[in-house]
Coordinates of C-alpha atoms in Angstrom, one line a residue:
X1 CA 102.7 61.3 -26.8
X2 CA 106.3 62.6 -26.6
X3 CA 109.5 62.1 -24.8
X4 CA 108.1 63.5 -21.5
X5 CA 106.6 59.9 -20.8
X6 CA 109.5 57.6 -21.7
X7 CA 112.6 57.3 -23.9
X8 CA 114.7 54.5 -25.3
X9 CA 118.4 54.3 -26.1
X10 CA 120.3 51.4 -27.6
X11 CA 124.0 50.8 -26.8
X12 CA 125.5 48.5 -29.5
X13 CA 128.2 46.0 -28.7
X14 CA 131.2 47.8 -27.3
X15 CA 134.5 47.4 -29.1
X16 CA 136.3 48.7 -26.0
X17 CA 135.4 49.8 -22.5
X18 CA 133.3 53.0 -22.8
X19 CA 131.4 55.2 -20.3
X20 CA 127.7 55.4 -21.1
X21 CA 126.4 58.8 -22.1
X22 CA 122.7 59.1 -21.3
X23 CA 120.2 61.0 -23.4
X24 CA 117.4 61.3 -20.8
X25 CA 115.3 64.3 -19.8
X26 CA 115.9 65.7 -16.3
X27 CA 113.9 63.9 -13.6
X28 CA 113.9 60.5 -15.4
X29 CA 114.7 57.2 -13.8
X30 CA 116.9 54.7 -15.6
X31 CA 116.1 51.0 -16.5
X32 CA 119.0 49.2 -18.2
X33 CA 118.8 45.8 -19.8
X34 CA 122.3 44.4 -20.0
X35 CA 121.9 41.9 -22.8
X36 CA 125.4 40.6 -22.7
X37 CA 128.8 41.3 -21.3
X38 CA 129.8 43.2 -18.2
X39 CA 128.8 46.6 -16.7
X40 CA 131.0 48.5 -14.3
X41 CA 129.0 50.4 -11.8
X42 CA 130.5 53.4 -10.1
X43 CA 134.2 53.7 -9.4
X44 CA 134.8 50.0 -9.5
X45 CA 132.3 49.4 -6.8
X46 CA 130.3 46.6 -8.6
X47 CA 130.8 44.6 -11.7
X48 CA 127.5 43.3 -13.1
X49 CA 127.6 40.3 -15.5
X50 CA 124.8 40.1 -18.1
X51 CA 122.2 39.3 -18.9
X52 CA 120.7 41.4 -16.1
X53 CA 118.1 44.1 -15.5
X54 CA 119.3 47.2 -13.6
X55 CA 117.4 50.2 -12.3
X56 CA 118.3 53.6 -10.7
X57 CA 115.7 56.1 -9.5
X58 CA 116.0 59.8 -10.3
X59 CA 119.4 61.3 -9.4
X60 CA 120.7 58.0 -8.1
X61 CA 122.4 56.6 -11.2
X62 CA 126.2 56.3 -10.9
X63 CA 128.8 56.4 -13.6
X64 CA 128.3 53.3 -15.8
X65 CA 130.9 51.7 -18.1
X66 CA 130.2 49.0 -20.7
X67 CA 133.1 46.7 -21.0
X68 CA 134.3 45.5 -24.4
X69 CA 131.8 43.1 -25.9
X70 CA 128.9 44.3 -23.8
X71 CA 125.5 45.4 -25.2
X72 CA 122.6 47.2 -23.5
X73 CA 119.2 48.8 -24.0
X74 CA 118.3 51.8 -21.8
X75 CA 114.8 53.0 -20.9
X76 CA 114.3 56.5 -19.5
X77 CA 111.2 56.5 -17.3
X78 CA 109.3 59.6 -16.1
X79 CA 107.6 59.7 -12.8
X80 CA 104.3 59.5 -14.6
X81 CA 104.9 56.2 -16.4
X82 CA 106.3 54.7 -13.2
X83 CA 103.2 55.7 -11.3
X84 CA 100.9 54.4 -14.1
X85 CA 102.7 51.1 -14.2
X86 CA 102.6 50.7 -10.4
X87 CA 98.9 51.3 -10.2
X88 CA 96.8 51.8 -7.0
X89 CA 96.1 48.3 -5.9
X90 CA 97.0 47.0 -2.5
X91 CA 99.7 44.8 -4.2
X92 CA 101.2 47.9 -5.8
X93 CA 103.1 48.6 -2.5
X94 CA 105.7 45.9 -3.5
X95 CA 106.4 47.6 -6.8
X96 CA 106.6 51.0 -5.1
X97 CA 109.2 49.7 -2.7
X98 CA 111.1 48.1 -5.6
X99 CA 111.3 51.4 -7.5
X100 CA 112.4 53.5 -4.6
X101 CA 115.9 52.2 -4.6
X102 CA 118.4 50.9 -7.2
X103 CA 118.1 47.2 -8.0
X104 CA 119.9 44.5 -9.9
X105 CA 118.0 41.4 -11.2
X106 CA 120.1 38.7 -12.7
X107 CA 118.6 37.0 -15.8
X108 CA 120.6 33.8 -15.9
X109 CA 117.6 31.4 -16.4
X110 CA 116.3 31.1 -19.9
X111 CA 112.6 31.6 -19.1
X112 CA 112.8 35.0 -17.3
X113 CA 115.5 36.2 -19.8
X114 CA 113.2 35.4 -22.7
X115 CA 110.3 37.2 -21.0
X116 CA 112.1 40.3 -20.1
X117 CA 113.9 40.6 -23.5
X118 CA 110.5 40.3 -25.2
X119 CA 108.8 42.9 -23.0
X120 CA 111.6 45.4 -23.4
X121 CA 111.6 44.8 -27.2
X122 CA 107.9 45.3 -27.3
X123 CA 108.2 48.5 -25.2
X124 CA 110.9 50.0 -27.4
X125 CA 109.0 49.1 -30.6
X126 CA 105.8 50.8 -29.4
X127 CA 107.7 53.8 -28.1
X128 CA 109.5 54.4 -31.3
X129 CA 106.6 53.8 -33.8
X130 CA 104.3 56.9 -33.6
X131 CA 101.3 55.2 -35.2
X132 CA 101.0 52.6 -32.4
X133 CA 102.1 54.5 -29.4
X134 CA 99.8 54.0 -26.4
X135 CA 100.6 55.2 -22.8
X136 CA 98.2 52.5 -21.5
X137 CA 100.1 49.8 -23.4
X138 CA 103.5 51.1 -22.4
X139 CA 102.7 51.3 -18.7
X140 CA 101.2 47.8 -18.8
X141 CA 104.4 46.5 -20.4
X142 CA 106.5 48.3 -17.8
X143 CA 104.4 46.8 -15.0
X144 CA 105.2 43.3 -16.3
X145 CA 108.9 44.2 -16.5
X146 CA 108.8 45.4 -12.8
X147 CA 106.9 42.3 -11.7
X148 CA 109.5 40.1 -13.4
X149 CA 112.3 42.1 -11.7
X150 CA 110.5 41.8 -8.3
X151 CA 110.5 38.0 -8.6
X152 CA 114.2 37.9 -9.3
X153 CA 115.5 40.7 -7.0
X154 CA 116.4 39.5 -3.5
X155 CA 118.1 42.3 -1.5
X156 CA 120.3 41.2 1.3
X157 CA 119.5 42.7 4.7
X158 CA 120.3 42.0 8.3
X159 CA 117.6 40.8 10.7
X160 CA 117.0 44.3 12.1
X161 CA 116.7 45.7 8.6
X162 CA 114.2 43.0 7.6
X163 CA 112.1 43.7 10.6
X164 CA 111.9 47.4 9.8
X165 CA 111.2 46.6 6.2
X166 CA 108.4 44.3 7.2
X167 CA 106.7 46.9 9.4
X168 CA 107.0 49.5 6.7
X169 CA 105.7 47.1 4.0
X170 CA 102.7 46.1 6.1
X171 CA 102.0 49.8 6.9
X172 CA 102.0 50.7 3.3
X173 CA 99.8 47.8 2.5
X174 CA 97.3 49.0 5.0
X175 CA 97.5 52.6 3.7
X176 CA 96.7 51.3 0.2
X177 CA 93.6 49.7 1.7
X178 CA 92.4 52.5 4.0
X179 CA 93.8 55.9 3.0
X180 CA 90.4 56.9 1.5
X181 CA 88.8 56.1 4.9
X182 CA 91.1 58.7 6.6
X183 CA 92.2 56.3 9.3
X184 CA 94.1 58.0 12.2
X185 CA 97.6 56.8 12.6
X186 CA 96.8 55.1 15.9
X187 CA 94.4 52.8 14.0
X188 CA 97.2 51.7 11.6
X189 CA 99.5 51.1 14.6
X190 CA 96.8 49.0 16.4
X191 CA 96.2 47.0 13.2
X192 CA 100.0 46.3 13.0
X193 CA 100.1 45.2 16.6
X194 CA 102.7 47.9 17.5
X195 CA 102.5 51.1 19.5
X196 CA 102.2 54.5 17.8
X197 CA 105.7 55.6 18.8
X198 CA 107.3 52.5 17.2
X199 CA 105.5 53.1 13.9
X200 CA 106.5 56.8 14.0
X201 CA 110.2 55.9 14.6
X202 CA 110.2 53.3 11.9
X203 CA 108.7 55.6 9.3
X204 CA 110.9 58.5 10.2
X205 CA 114.1 56.4 10.2
X206 CA 113.3 54.6 6.9
X207 CA 111.7 57.4 4.9
X208 CA 112.4 60.7 6.8
X209 CA 108.6 61.3 7.1
X210 CA 106.0 60.6 9.8
X211 CA 103.2 58.1 9.3
X212 CA 100.7 60.9 8.9
X213 CA 102.8 62.6 6.3
X214 CA 103.0 59.3 4.3
X215 CA 99.3 58.8 4.4
X216 CA 98.7 62.4 3.2
X217 CA 101.3 62.0 0.4
X218 CA 99.4 58.9 -0.8
X219 CA 96.1 60.8 -0.7
X220 CA 97.7 63.7 -2.5
X221 CA 99.2 61.5 -5.2
X222 CA 95.8 59.9 -5.9
X223 CA 94.2 63.3 -6.1
X224 CA 96.7 64.5 -8.6
X225 CA 96.2 61.4 -10.8
X226 CA 92.4 61.9 -10.8
X227 CA 92.7 65.6 -11.6
X228 CA 95.2 65.0 -14.4
X229 CA 93.6 61.9 -16.0
X230 CA 89.9 62.6 -15.8
X231 CA 87.3 65.3 -16.1
X232 CA 85.5 64.2 -13.0
X233 CA 84.0 67.1 -11.0
X234 CA 85.8 68.1 -7.9
X235 CA 82.8 67.1 -5.8
X236 CA 83.0 63.6 -7.1
X237 CA 86.8 63.3 -6.6
X238 CA 86.3 64.6 -3.0
X239 CA 83.7 62.0 -2.3
X240 CA 85.8 59.2 -3.9
X241 CA 88.7 60.2 -1.7
X242 CA 86.7 60.3 1.5
X243 CA 86.2 64.0 2.0
X244 CA 82.8 65.2 3.2
X245 CA 82.6 67.9 0.5
X246 CA 84.6 69.6 -2.3
X247 CA 85.6 72.6 0.0
X248 CA 87.4 70.4 2.5
X249 CA 89.1 68.5 -0.3
X250 CA 90.3 71.8 -1.9
X251 CA 91.7 73.0 1.4
X252 CA 93.6 69.8 1.9
X253 CA 95.0 69.8 -1.6
X254 CA 96.1 73.4 -1.4
X255 CA 97.8 72.8 1.9
X256 CA 99.7 70.0 0.4
X257 CA 100.6 71.6 -3.0
X258 CA 100.2 75.3 -2.6
X259 CA 97.8 75.2 -5.4
X260 CA 94.0 74.8 -5.7
X261 CA 92.7 71.6 -7.5
X262 CA 91.3 73.6 -10.4
X263 CA 94.6 75.5 -10.9
X264 CA 96.5 72.2 -10.9
X265 CA 94.1 70.6 -13.4
X266 CA 94.5 73.6 -15.7
X267 CA 98.3 73.4 -15.6
X268 CA 98.6 69.7 -16.2
X269 CA 96.1 69.8 -19.1
X270 CA 98.4 72.1 -21.1
X271 CA 100.6 70.0 -23.5
X272 CA 104.3 70.1 -22.8
X273 CA 104.0 72.6 -20.0
X274 CA 107.5 73.4 -18.7
X275 CA 106.4 73.0 -15.1
X276 CA 104.8 69.6 -15.5
X277 CA 107.9 67.6 -14.4
X278 CA 108.2 69.6 -11.2
X279 CA 104.5 69.2 -10.4
X280 CA 104.6 65.5 -11.0
X281 CA 107.9 65.0 -9.3
X282 CA 107.6 62.6 -6.4
X283 CA 104.5 60.7 -7.7
X284 CA 106.4 57.5 -7.8
X285 CA 108.2 58.3 -4.6
X286 CA 105.2 57.5 -2.4
X287 CA 105.9 56.9 0.3

């Protein structure tokens, strides 16, 4: 395993205010554990007091400044480890929504602070000691970190925003349960108790994509994972994902990715391929 999966960076106690310089590969998200002190986010927009856990998705991290006396640990997260940590269970939708946007989770209570500190330490130790590195272990630890953050993070929204979020959350939950069954969008709307047009407007407004596009993105993401992480024949993958045969699965996959499933599998099986980040980009962005 190499730095294409995750990275770690320690920032020792600052003697004076200093802007953080990140050593992360392109396309990585940022998870920052502020162990003590204060962190200035952006151009004076927000002042975070530690201990706290902060996260920024790809390309959304602002300028960050550690104030004098502050100390932090920074994890660089690829789309792949984020997707692995989120998993594909119905409950995973909550972690997907958490990692779509920047979040700040205060760690003021002793119990969650101790848990998160231990998990991050465990993660960094495994990542930096080659003889014990395990992607499965790292993604499991990251999942626990995200679950801890989810329990502590309470974004403030107006009533209208909460209603839209509720519809989108319930839609995503249903997609996780039924995307392999290839439900038509009208069935999702009926199950939600709203009309098709309202579901369409909500998805377009909140994500920029239609409900059908979101379902197809979820199906494509699952297909990519199976092609990358298993040697399962295309016929079996097609059946597992609800396609009547491998030919129809191949046509669907090529329409979505401009690449046949076999060609995709060949590329992602090459170690350290330069085009892997671009191929995997958006995995954790579903939907």
